[in-house]
């Protein structure tokens, strides 16, 4: 796959005919690859999401994209913003392609009219020198090929003339722009306006949510914002809880 527009944006793009996990490929090659190097495939056989979930789609119907980020000078705690930055970038890339509403679900999903079209998994490099931002985007799956009733694809959502290079190049353009703004601000989400931009795009804020916390407890309440560390603020009977990690369900009642 030529990916001409995408190759003009980043220093390296390696398109693989098949990969177990593009994140694993990037992690293994991180020492030799530059900042913003990209590995992509339309046939990922061992993809995974948060909490050990498996991500599988018929070959040629989705893309898996992993971007290596080596944010020199940024404090490691600021890395927690990268899933949200990637989600914002992907939402901006997909928004012009479909008639429906494209939004970010905290912390790592992109939705079209409430259904998941993209999942994001970021992983720290073992030496903490950077991280890998992995994204899986459903492109041309039919309704019967989607894994859940709350999943969608660009095709199902009404996109016309779906072009891999157009989707990828738009995502990489938005991602690199947001990354540079964040880096210029020294990883400050307020100075860079990243927090405000993410909050504006975040479908979770203002909704009733159930959060399954890492310890196994359920937190029921209303998502009211995102703090300076990228944590979701949930207001419940117990007060306001800052959630750094958890499985969020949007409640529909």
PDB file of N, CA, C and O in Angstrom, residues 219-245:
ATOM      1  N   UNK A 219     -18.484   2.407  40.558  1.00  0.00           N
ATOM      2  CA  UNK A 219     -18.748   3.796  40.908  1.00  0.00           C
ATOM      3  C   UNK A 219     -19.864   4.292  39.998  1.00  0.00           C
ATOM      4  O   UNK A 219     -19.726   4.288  38.770  1.00  0.00           O
ATOM      5  N   UNK A 220     -20.982   4.684  40.592  1.00  0.00           N
ATOM      6  CA  UNK A 220     -22.121   5.208  39.842  1.00  0.00           C
ATOM      7  C   UNK A 220     -22.238   6.704  40.090  1.00  0.00           C
ATOM      8  O   UNK A 220     -22.198   7.164  41.236  1.00  0.00           O
ATOM      9  N   UNK A 221     -22.369   7.477  39.025  1.00  0.00           N
ATOM     10  CA  UNK A 221     -22.492   8.911  39.199  1.00  0.00           C
ATOM     11  C   UNK A 221     -22.570   9.618  37.865  1.00  0.00           C
ATOM     12  O   UNK A 221     -22.898   9.020  36.844  1.00  0.00           O
ATOM     13  N   UNK A 222     -22.243  10.894  37.888  1.00  0.00           N
ATOM     14  CA  UNK A 222     -22.270  11.719  36.690  1.00  0.00           C
ATOM     15  C   UNK A 222     -20.862  12.219  36.403  1.00  0.00           C
ATOM     16  O   UNK A 222     -20.192  12.765  37.294  1.00  0.00           O
ATOM     17  N   UNK A 223     -20.392  12.017  35.172  1.00  0.00           N
ATOM     18  CA  UNK A 223     -19.084  12.534  34.774  1.00  0.00           C
ATOM     19  C   UNK A 223     -19.198  14.038  34.582  1.00  0.00           C
ATOM     20  O   UNK A 223     -20.020  14.511  33.788  1.00  0.00           O
ATOM     21  N   UNK A 224     -18.383  14.796  35.306  1.00  0.00           N
ATOM     22  CA  UNK A 224     -18.540  16.253  35.288  1.00  0.00           C
ATOM     23  C   UNK A 224     -17.332  16.975  34.694  1.00  0.00           C
ATOM     24  O   UNK A 224     -17.383  18.195  34.498  1.00  0.00           O
ATOM     25  N   UNK A 225     -16.252  16.260  34.392  1.00  0.00           N
ATOM     26  CA  UNK A 225     -15.096  16.942  33.816  1.00  0.00           C
ATOM     27  C   UNK A 225     -13.862  16.068  33.790  1.00  0.00           C
ATOM     28  O   UNK A 225     -13.904  14.877  34.132  1.00  0.00           O
ATOM     29  N   UNK A 226     -12.750  16.669  33.368  1.00  0.00           N
ATOM     30  CA  UNK A 226     -11.452  16.008  33.319  1.00  0.00           C
ATOM     31  C   UNK A 226     -10.459  16.916  34.023  1.00  0.00           C
ATOM     32  O   UNK A 226     -10.418  18.129  33.753  1.00  0.00           O
ATOM     33  N   UNK A 227      -9.674  16.374  34.950  1.00  0.00           N
ATOM     34  CA  UNK A 227      -8.743  17.212  35.693  1.00  0.00           C
ATOM     35  C   UNK A 227      -7.415  17.366  34.945  1.00  0.00           C
ATOM     36  O   UNK A 227      -7.249  16.889  33.813  1.00  0.00           O
ATOM     37  N   UNK A 228      -6.456  18.051  35.561  1.00  0.00           N
ATOM     38  CA  UNK A 228      -5.203  18.376  34.884  1.00  0.00           C
ATOM     39  C   UNK A 228      -4.321  17.154  34.652  1.00  0.00           C
ATOM     40  O   UNK A 228      -3.341  17.231  33.904  1.00  0.00           O
ATOM     41  N   UNK A 229      -4.643  16.032  35.281  1.00  0.00           N
ATOM     42  CA  UNK A 229      -3.899  14.795  35.055  1.00  0.00           C
ATOM     43  C   UNK A 229      -4.604  13.881  34.059  1.00  0.00           C
ATOM     44  O   UNK A 229      -4.182  12.739  33.854  1.00  0.00           O
ATOM     45  N   UNK A 230      -5.674  14.357  33.459  1.00  0.00           N
ATOM     46  CA  UNK A 230      -6.416  13.546  32.496  1.00  0.00           C
ATOM     47  C   UNK A 230      -7.398  12.589  33.135  1.00  0.00           C
ATOM     48  O   UNK A 230      -7.982  11.751  32.450  1.00  0.00           O
ATOM     49  N   UNK A 231      -7.606  12.701  34.448  1.00  0.00           N
ATOM     50  CA  UNK A 231      -8.526  11.809  35.149  1.00  0.00           C
ATOM     51  C   UNK A 231      -9.969  12.278  34.974  1.00  0.00           C
ATOM     52  O   UNK A 231     -10.238  13.477  34.927  1.00  0.00           O
ATOM     53  N   UNK A 232     -10.869  11.313  34.896  1.00  0.00           N
ATOM     54  CA  UNK A 232     -12.289  11.611  34.777  1.00  0.00           C
ATOM     55  C   UNK A 232     -12.844  11.950  36.152  1.00  0.00           C
ATOM     56  O   UNK A 232     -12.655  11.202  37.119  1.00  0.00           O
ATOM     57  N   UNK A 233     -13.547  13.061  36.259  1.00  0.00           N
ATOM     58  CA  UNK A 233     -14.161  13.474  37.516  1.00  0.00           C
ATOM     59  C   UNK A 233     -15.604  13.000  37.534  1.00  0.00           C
ATOM     60  O   UNK A 233     -16.397  13.364  36.658  1.00  0.00           O
ATOM     61  N   UNK A 234     -15.926  12.173  38.520  1.00  0.00           N
ATOM     62  CA  UNK A 234     -17.262  11.594  38.629  1.00  0.00           C
ATOM     63  C   UNK A 234     -17.888  12.043  39.948  1.00  0.00           C
ATOM     64  O   UNK A 234     -17.331  11.816  41.025  1.00  0.00           O
ATOM     65  N   UNK A 235     -19.040  12.676  39.855  1.00  0.00           N
ATOM     66  CA  UNK A 235     -19.763  13.120  41.041  1.00  0.00           C
ATOM     67  C   UNK A 235     -20.805  12.079  41.419  1.00  0.00           C
ATOM     68  O   UNK A 235     -21.629  11.680  40.594  1.00  0.00           O
ATOM     69  N   UNK A 236     -20.739  11.622  42.662  1.00  0.00           N
ATOM     70  CA  UNK A 236     -21.671  10.610  43.161  1.00  0.00           C
ATOM     71  C   UNK A 236     -22.134  11.018  44.548  1.00  0.00           C
ATOM     72  O   UNK A 236     -21.781  12.095  45.048  1.00  0.00           O
ATOM     73  N   UNK A 237     -22.880  10.139  45.184  1.00  0.00           N
ATOM     74  CA  UNK A 237     -23.344  10.419  46.548  1.00  0.00           C
ATOM     75  C   UNK A 237     -22.182  10.588  47.512  1.00  0.00           C
ATOM     76  O   UNK A 237     -22.316  11.243  48.554  1.00  0.00           O
ATOM     77  N   UNK A 238     -21.028  10.005  47.173  1.00  0.00           N
ATOM     78  CA  UNK A 238     -19.860  10.082  48.047  1.00  0.00           C
ATOM     79  C   UNK A 238     -19.022  11.332  47.799  1.00  0.00           C
ATOM     80  O   UNK A 238     -18.032  11.559  48.488  1.00  0.00           O
ATOM     81  N   UNK A 239     -19.401  12.143  46.821  1.00  0.00           N
ATOM     82  CA  UNK A 239     -18.619  13.323  46.479  1.00  0.00           C
ATOM     83  C   UNK A 239     -18.051  13.207  45.074  1.00  0.00           C
ATOM     84  O   UNK A 239     -18.607  12.509  44.220  1.00  0.00           O
ATOM     85  N   UNK A 240     -16.924  13.876  44.853  1.00  0.00           N
ATOM     86  CA  UNK A 240     -16.286  13.857  43.540  1.00  0.00           C
ATOM     87  C   UNK A 240     -15.069  12.943  43.586  1.00  0.00           C
ATOM     88  O   UNK A 240     -14.188  13.102  44.440  1.00  0.00           O
ATOM     89  N   UNK A 241     -15.030  11.978  42.679  1.00  0.00           N
ATOM     90  CA  UNK A 241     -13.933  11.022  42.592  1.00  0.00           C
ATOM     91  C   UNK A 241     -13.172  11.247  41.292  1.00  0.00           C
ATOM     92  O   UNK A 241     -13.774  11.361  40.223  1.00  0.00           O
ATOM     93  N   UNK A 242     -11.843  11.323  41.398  1.00  0.00           N
ATOM     94  CA  UNK A 242     -10.993  11.441  40.208  1.00  0.00           C
ATOM     95  C   UNK A 242     -10.575  10.034  39.794  1.00  0.00           C
ATOM     96  O   UNK A 242      -9.881   9.336  40.535  1.00  0.00           O
ATOM     97  N   UNK A 243     -11.016   9.598  38.622  1.00  0.00           N
ATOM     98  CA  UNK A 243     -10.775   8.234  38.152  1.00  0.00           C
ATOM     99  C   UNK A 243      -9.600   8.235  37.177  1.00  0.00           C
ATOM    100  O   UNK A 243      -9.674   8.847  36.106  1.00  0.00           O
ATOM    101  N   UNK A 244      -8.516   7.558  37.558  1.00  0.00           N
ATOM    102  CA  UNK A 244      -7.345   7.476  36.688  1.00  0.00           C
ATOM    103  C   UNK A 244      -7.444   6.305  35.731  1.00  0.00           C
ATOM    104  O   UNK A 244      -6.906   6.345  34.618  1.00  0.00           O
ATOM    105  N   UNK A 245      -8.116   5.244  36.155  1.00  0.00           N
ATOM    106  CA  UNK A 245      -8.256   4.053  35.316  1.00  0.00           C
ATOM    107  C   UNK A 245      -9.559   3.370  35.669  1.00  0.00           C
ATOM    108  O   UNK A 245      -9.942   3.308  36.844  1.00  0.00           O
TER     109      UNK A 245
END
